[in-house]
Amino acid sequence: MEQSKKRVLSGIQPSGNLTIGNYLGALRQWVVEQDSYECYFCIVDMHAITVQQDPGSLRAKTREVAALYLASGLDPERVTIFVQSHVPAHAELGWILICQSPLGWLYRMTQFKDKAAKQQQDSVGAGLLNYPALMAADILLYQAHAVPVGDDQRQHLEFTRDLAQRFNALYGDTFIIPEAMIPKAGARIMGLDNPTAKMSKSEASEYHAVYMLDAPNMVKKKVMRAVTDSFGEIRFSSEPERAGVNNLLTIYQALTNQSNADIEEHFAGKGYGDLKKAVVEQINNRLQPLQEKYNRYINEPGYLDQILANGAERASVVAEKTLRLAKERMGFVLPNGK
Ligand code: TRP
C-alpha cells in the first residue's frame, strides 16, 4: 500500500483574499489531481507570517482558506487537508534546511527581492529570506513527487530540488527530488487592471482581482472595468497590447472548457461589452454554488476544525517519519524508543 500512488503536495498562504486566479490556476487542478495522486494540501500559515499579519485576520483567513479548499471540491476523505503550523515537523525540518541553505541561493530568489523591495530595509524579516527553506521542508517532508504551483514558484521549486540533492549527497539518500507541475499557459490568470502581471490576492487595488467570495454584483463591477484595448477584436493573442482581452478570453475558456476556435467564433462580430458580460455570467455561475458550500463550512467551525485536526494527524505520520530519517542521517541523537 505504501507509496502506491505518487504524492502531491501544495499550499496557499492564508493572507489576502483568494482570487479566481487561485481557483482556476490551482484549486480546480488540485480537485482533478485528488483522483490520481496521494495528495497533501496545506494552508501555509507559517509562510504568511514572513510579513506582518494581524492576528485576528490570520486566524479568520486560515479557516477561510480551509473552507475554500473544501468548497472547491477537495474531498477530505481522499486528500489530506491541514494547517502547516499544526504539524511541528515543518518548523523542525525548516530549521535544518535553513542551516543547509547557502545565503547566496536565498538572496538570489526573485520573490525575496520583490517582497523585500516593498518594505523598509530595516523591517525586512529574516523569515522572508528563509522562506524557500521552509517551503522546501513542506515538500520534502511528504516525499512529494510533484508540486502543483504557479509559474512564479518555479524558482522556489528549483531551490527545493537543489537543496534536496545537496542534502542527499552529503548525508545519503533521504529525500525524493520533486518535480514542479506547472499548469499550461492558459490557466494563468492576470490582473484585471494590469493584464501583464499575474492576478494576486494581496494587491490593494479594488479592480485588480475577482475574489472567490465576491458577490455577483461585485464580480460584475470589477469585470466591466477590466482593462482592454482599442483594437476591437476578440481573439486570443500573446501580444502585450492585447493582454487584457486575452485574459478575459482565458478566464472564459477556463470556465467553459471550449477550444480557442469555438470561443472566437462565438464572439465573432460582438463587442468587448458582450465579452465582459459573458465572463461575468460564467464566473458567477461557477462561484455561486461554491460560495453556498463555503457558507455551510464556515458556519460550522466545529466540523471544519475536525477536518483540520484529522488532516494534521494524517500529515504528521508521514512528516515525522521523514524528519526522523533526516535527523538520524545528520547525526542527531534520537530520543529513546523513537
Ligand atoms: N510559496 C507558495 C506561494 O506563495 C506557497 C507555498 C508554501 C507552497 N509552501 C509550499 C506551495 C509548498 C507549494 C508547496 O504560492
Coordinates of C-alpha atoms and ligand atoms in Angstrom, one line a residue:
M1 CA 0.0 0.0 0.0
E2 CA 2.9 2.3 0.8
Q3 CA 3.7 4.8 -2.0
S4 CA 1.3 3.0 -4.4
K5 CA 0.2 6.4 -5.7
K6 CA 2.6 9.2 -6.4
R7 CA 2.4 12.0 -3.9
V8 CA 1.5 15.6 -4.5
L9 CA 1.8 18.5 -2.1
S10 CA 0.9 22.1 -2.4
G11 CA -0.2 25.0 -0.3
I12 CA -1.6 28.5 -0.2
Q13 CA -0.9 31.3 2.3
P14 CA -3.8 32.5 4.4
S15 CA -3.2 36.1 3.5
G16 CA -5.3 38.3 1.4
N17 CA -8.4 37.1 -0.4
L18 CA -8.3 34.0 -2.7
T19 CA -8.9 35.1 -6.3
I20 CA -10.4 33.3 -9.3
G21 CA -6.7 33.0 -10.3
N22 CA -6.1 30.8 -7.2
Y23 CA -9.3 28.8 -8.2
L24 CA -8.6 28.4 -11.9
G25 CA -4.8 28.0 -11.6
A26 CA -4.6 25.9 -8.5
L27 CA -7.7 24.7 -6.6
R28 CA -9.6 23.5 -9.7
Q29 CA -6.5 21.5 -10.8
W30 CA -6.0 20.0 -7.3
V31 CA -9.5 18.7 -7.4
V32 CA -8.6 16.7 -10.5
E33 CA -5.3 15.5 -9.0
Q34 CA -7.0 14.1 -6.0
D35 CA -8.1 11.1 -8.0
S36 CA -4.8 10.1 -9.3
Y37 CA -2.3 11.1 -6.6
E38 CA -2.0 10.8 -2.8
C39 CA -2.5 14.5 -2.1
Y40 CA -1.5 16.8 0.8
F41 CA -2.8 20.3 0.6
C42 CA -1.8 22.7 3.4
I43 CA -2.6 26.2 4.5
V44 CA 0.8 27.7 5.0
D45 CA 0.3 30.0 7.9
M46 CA 4.0 29.9 8.9
H47 CA 4.8 31.3 5.4
A48 CA 2.2 34.0 5.9
I49 CA 4.0 35.4 9.0
T50 CA 7.1 36.2 6.9
V51 CA 5.3 39.5 6.5
Q52 CA 3.4 41.2 9.4
Q53 CA -0.1 39.7 9.9
D54 CA -2.9 40.9 12.1
P55 CA -3.6 38.0 14.5
G56 CA -7.4 38.2 14.1
S57 CA -7.2 38.3 10.4
L58 CA -4.6 35.5 10.2
R59 CA -7.0 33.3 12.3
A60 CA -10.0 34.1 10.1
K61 CA -8.1 33.7 6.9
T62 CA -6.7 30.3 7.9
R63 CA -10.3 29.0 8.3
E64 CA -11.4 30.8 5.2
V65 CA -8.8 29.2 3.0
A66 CA -9.6 25.8 4.5
A67 CA -13.3 26.3 3.8
L68 CA -12.5 27.4 0.3
Y69 CA -10.4 24.2 -0.3
L70 CA -13.5 22.2 0.7
A71 CA -15.9 24.4 -1.2
S72 CA -13.8 24.0 -4.4
G73 CA -14.3 20.2 -4.2
L74 CA -11.4 18.8 -2.3
D75 CA -12.6 15.8 -0.5
P76 CA -11.2 15.4 3.0
E77 CA -11.8 11.6 2.8
R78 CA -9.5 11.3 -0.1
V79 CA -6.9 14.1 0.4
T80 CA -5.1 15.4 3.5
I81 CA -6.0 19.0 4.2
F82 CA -4.1 20.6 7.1
V83 CA -2.7 23.7 8.6
Q84 CA 1.1 23.9 8.4
S85 CA 1.6 25.0 12.0
H86 CA -0.4 22.0 13.2
V87 CA 2.4 19.8 12.1
P88 CA 5.5 20.9 14.0
A89 CA 7.8 18.8 11.8
H90 CA 7.6 21.7 9.2
A91 CA 9.3 24.1 11.6
E92 CA 11.9 21.5 12.6
L93 CA 12.9 20.4 9.2
G94 CA 12.6 24.0 8.1
W95 CA 15.4 24.9 10.6
I96 CA 17.5 22.0 9.5
L97 CA 17.2 23.1 5.9
I98 CA 17.9 26.8 6.7
C99 CA 21.2 25.5 8.1
Q100 CA 21.8 23.8 4.7
S101 CA 20.9 26.8 2.6
P102 CA 23.7 28.9 1.1
L103 CA 22.9 32.6 1.6
G104 CA 23.8 33.2 -2.0
W105 CA 20.9 30.9 -3.1
L106 CA 18.5 32.7 -0.8
Y107 CA 19.5 36.2 -1.8
R108 CA 19.0 35.2 -5.5
M109 CA 15.3 34.4 -5.1
T110 CA 13.3 36.9 -7.1
Q111 CA 10.3 36.7 -4.7
F112 CA 12.6 37.7 -1.8
K113 CA 13.9 40.6 -3.8
D114 CA 10.4 41.7 -4.8
K115 CA 8.9 41.4 -1.4
A116 CA 11.9 42.9 0.4
A117 CA 11.9 45.9 -2.0
K118 CA 8.3 46.7 -0.9
Q119 CA 9.4 47.1 2.7
Q120 CA 11.7 49.5 4.6
Q121 CA 15.1 47.8 4.6
D122 CA 15.4 47.5 8.3
S123 CA 12.0 45.9 8.7
V124 CA 12.6 43.1 6.3
G125 CA 12.3 40.0 8.5
A126 CA 14.8 37.1 8.3
G127 CA 11.8 34.8 7.7
L128 CA 11.3 36.4 4.3
L129 CA 14.9 35.4 3.3
N130 CA 14.5 31.9 4.7
Y131 CA 11.0 31.3 3.3
P132 CA 12.2 29.0 0.5
A133 CA 13.9 26.6 3.0
L134 CA 10.6 26.3 4.9
M135 CA 8.8 25.7 1.6
A136 CA 11.4 23.0 0.8
A137 CA 10.6 21.4 4.2
D138 CA 6.8 21.4 3.3
I139 CA 7.5 19.5 0.2
L140 CA 10.4 17.2 1.2
L141 CA 8.6 16.0 4.5
Y142 CA 6.0 14.3 2.4
Q143 CA 8.5 12.9 -0.2
A144 CA 6.3 14.6 -2.8
H145 CA 7.0 13.6 -6.4
A146 CA 5.0 16.5 -7.8
V147 CA 4.2 20.0 -6.7
P148 CA 1.5 21.9 -8.5
V149 CA 2.4 25.6 -8.4
G150 CA 2.1 28.7 -10.5
D151 CA 4.9 29.7 -12.8
D152 CA 6.0 32.3 -10.2
Q153 CA 7.1 29.4 -7.8
R154 CA 9.3 27.7 -10.4
Q155 CA 12.4 29.2 -8.8
H156 CA 11.4 28.0 -5.3
L157 CA 10.9 24.6 -6.7
E158 CA 14.4 24.6 -8.2
F159 CA 15.7 25.7 -4.9
T160 CA 14.0 22.8 -3.2
R161 CA 15.4 20.3 -5.7
D162 CA 18.9 21.7 -5.3
L163 CA 18.7 21.7 -1.6
A164 CA 17.4 18.1 -1.5
Q165 CA 20.1 16.9 -3.9
R166 CA 22.7 18.6 -1.7
F167 CA 21.3 17.0 1.4
N168 CA 21.2 13.6 -0.2
A169 CA 24.8 13.9 -1.4
L170 CA 26.1 15.0 2.0
Y171 CA 24.1 12.6 4.2
G172 CA 22.9 9.8 2.0
D173 CA 19.6 9.4 0.2
T174 CA 16.9 10.9 2.3
F175 CA 14.5 13.0 0.1
I176 CA 12.7 12.4 -3.1
I177 CA 13.6 15.0 -5.6
P178 CA 10.2 16.7 -6.5
E179 CA 9.1 17.9 -9.9
A180 CA 7.2 21.2 -10.5
M181 CA 3.8 20.7 -12.0
I182 CA 3.1 24.0 -13.7
P183 CA -0.3 24.4 -15.5
K184 CA -0.2 25.2 -19.1
A185 CA -0.1 28.9 -20.0
G186 CA -3.9 29.1 -20.4
A187 CA -4.5 28.6 -16.7
R188 CA -2.6 31.7 -15.8
I189 CA -5.0 34.5 -14.8
M190 CA -3.7 38.0 -15.0
G191 CA -4.7 41.2 -13.1
L192 CA -7.9 42.9 -14.5
D193 CA -6.3 46.3 -14.0
N194 CA -2.9 45.3 -15.2
P195 CA -3.1 42.2 -17.5
T196 CA 0.6 41.8 -17.9
A197 CA 1.0 40.9 -14.2
K198 CA -0.3 37.8 -12.5
M199 CA -3.6 38.2 -10.6
S200 CA -2.6 38.5 -6.9
K201 CA -4.6 38.0 -3.7
S202 CA -2.6 40.7 -1.9
E203 CA -2.9 43.6 -4.3
A204 CA -4.6 46.6 -2.7
S205 CA -6.3 48.0 -5.8
E206 CA -10.0 47.3 -5.8
Y207 CA -10.2 46.5 -9.5
H208 CA -7.3 44.2 -9.7
A209 CA -8.8 40.8 -8.9
V210 CA -12.1 38.9 -8.6
Y211 CA -12.2 37.2 -5.3
M212 CA -13.7 33.8 -4.8
L213 CA -16.0 35.3 -2.2
D214 CA -17.1 38.3 -4.3
A215 CA -20.9 38.9 -4.6
P216 CA -22.3 38.7 -8.1
N217 CA -22.7 42.5 -8.4
M218 CA -19.1 43.0 -7.3
V219 CA -17.9 40.5 -9.9
K220 CA -19.8 42.4 -12.5
K221 CA -18.4 45.8 -11.4
K222 CA -14.8 44.5 -11.5
V223 CA -15.0 42.7 -14.8
M224 CA -16.8 45.5 -16.6
R225 CA -13.9 47.8 -15.6
A226 CA -11.2 45.4 -16.8
V227 CA -8.6 46.9 -19.0
T228 CA -8.9 46.0 -22.7
D229 CA -7.6 47.8 -25.8
S230 CA -8.8 49.8 -28.7
F231 CA -8.4 47.1 -31.4
G232 CA -12.0 46.0 -31.0
E233 CA -11.1 42.4 -31.9
I234 CA -12.0 39.4 -29.8
R235 CA -9.2 36.8 -30.3
F236 CA -6.6 35.0 -28.3
S237 CA -3.3 36.7 -28.5
S238 CA 0.1 36.8 -26.9
E239 CA 0.8 40.4 -27.8
P240 CA 1.2 42.5 -24.7
E241 CA -1.1 45.2 -26.1
R242 CA -3.9 42.6 -26.3
A243 CA -3.3 41.1 -22.9
G244 CA -6.5 42.4 -21.3
V245 CA -8.8 40.8 -23.9
N246 CA -6.7 37.7 -23.9
N247 CA -7.1 37.4 -20.2
L248 CA -10.9 37.7 -20.4
L249 CA -10.9 35.0 -23.0
T250 CA -8.6 32.8 -20.9
I251 CA -11.0 33.2 -17.9
Y252 CA -13.9 32.4 -20.2
Q253 CA -12.1 29.3 -21.6
A254 CA -11.1 28.1 -18.2
L255 CA -14.7 28.1 -17.1
T256 CA -16.3 26.7 -20.3
N257 CA -13.6 24.3 -21.5
Q258 CA -14.2 25.4 -25.1
S259 CA -11.5 25.5 -27.7
N260 CA -9.9 28.8 -28.9
A261 CA -11.6 28.5 -32.3
D262 CA -15.1 27.8 -30.8
I263 CA -14.7 30.8 -28.4
E264 CA -13.5 33.2 -31.1
E265 CA -16.4 32.0 -33.4
H266 CA -18.9 32.5 -30.5
F267 CA -17.8 36.1 -30.1
A268 CA -17.3 36.9 -33.8
G269 CA -18.9 40.3 -34.6
K270 CA -19.5 41.1 -30.9
G271 CA -18.0 43.8 -28.7
Y272 CA -15.9 43.9 -25.6
G273 CA -19.1 44.7 -23.6
D274 CA -20.6 41.4 -24.7
L275 CA -17.4 39.5 -23.9
K276 CA -17.3 41.0 -20.4
K277 CA -21.0 40.2 -19.8
A278 CA -20.3 36.6 -20.8
V279 CA -17.3 36.4 -18.5
V280 CA -19.3 37.8 -15.6
E281 CA -22.0 35.2 -16.2
Q282 CA -19.6 32.3 -16.3
I283 CA -17.7 33.5 -13.2
N284 CA -21.0 33.9 -11.2
N285 CA -22.3 30.6 -12.4
R286 CA -19.3 28.9 -11.0
L287 CA -18.9 30.9 -7.8
Q288 CA -22.5 30.8 -6.7
P289 CA -22.7 27.1 -5.7
L290 CA -19.1 27.3 -4.4
Q291 CA -20.0 30.2 -2.1
E292 CA -23.1 28.3 -0.8
K293 CA -20.8 25.4 0.1
Y294 CA -18.3 27.8 1.6
N295 CA -21.0 29.3 3.8
R296 CA -22.0 25.9 5.1
Y297 CA -18.4 25.1 6.1
I298 CA -17.6 28.4 7.6
N299 CA -20.8 28.4 9.7
E300 CA -19.9 25.1 11.1
P301 CA -16.5 25.8 12.7
G302 CA -16.6 22.6 14.7
Y303 CA -16.8 20.5 11.6
L304 CA -14.1 22.4 9.8
D305 CA -11.7 22.2 12.8
Q306 CA -12.3 18.4 13.0
I307 CA -11.3 18.1 9.3
L308 CA -8.2 20.1 10.0
A309 CA -7.4 18.0 13.1
N310 CA -7.8 14.8 11.2
G311 CA -5.7 16.2 8.4
A312 CA -2.9 17.2 10.8
E313 CA -2.9 13.8 12.3
R314 CA -2.5 12.0 9.0
A315 CA 0.1 14.5 7.8
S316 CA 2.1 14.1 11.0
V317 CA 2.6 10.4 10.5
V318 CA 4.2 10.9 7.1
A319 CA 6.1 14.1 8.1
E320 CA 7.5 12.7 11.4
K321 CA 8.9 9.7 9.6
T322 CA 10.9 11.8 7.1
L323 CA 12.0 14.2 9.9
R324 CA 13.3 11.3 12.0
L325 CA 15.2 9.9 9.0
A326 CA 16.8 13.3 8.2
K327 CA 17.8 13.8 11.8
E328 CA 19.3 10.4 12.0
R329 CA 21.3 10.9 8.8
M330 CA 22.7 14.2 10.2
G331 CA 23.8 12.7 13.5
F332 CA 21.2 13.8 15.9
V333 CA 20.7 11.5 18.9
L334 CA 17.1 10.4 18.7
P335 CA 15.2 10.2 22.0
N336 CA 15.0 6.7 23.4
G337 CA 12.5 4.5 21.8
K338 CA 11.5 6.8 18.9
Ligands
TRP1 N1 5.3 29.8 -1.8 C1 4.0 29.4 -2.2 C2 3.2 30.6 -2.8 O1 3.4 31.7 -2.4 C3 3.2 28.8 -1.1 C4 3.8 27.6 -0.5 C5 4.4 27.4 0.7 C6 3.9 26.3 -1.2 N2 4.8 26.1 0.8 C7 4.5 25.4 -0.3 C8 3.5 25.9 -2.5 C9 4.8 24.1 -0.7 C10 3.7 24.6 -2.8 C11 4.4 23.7 -2.0 O2 2.4 30.4 -3.7

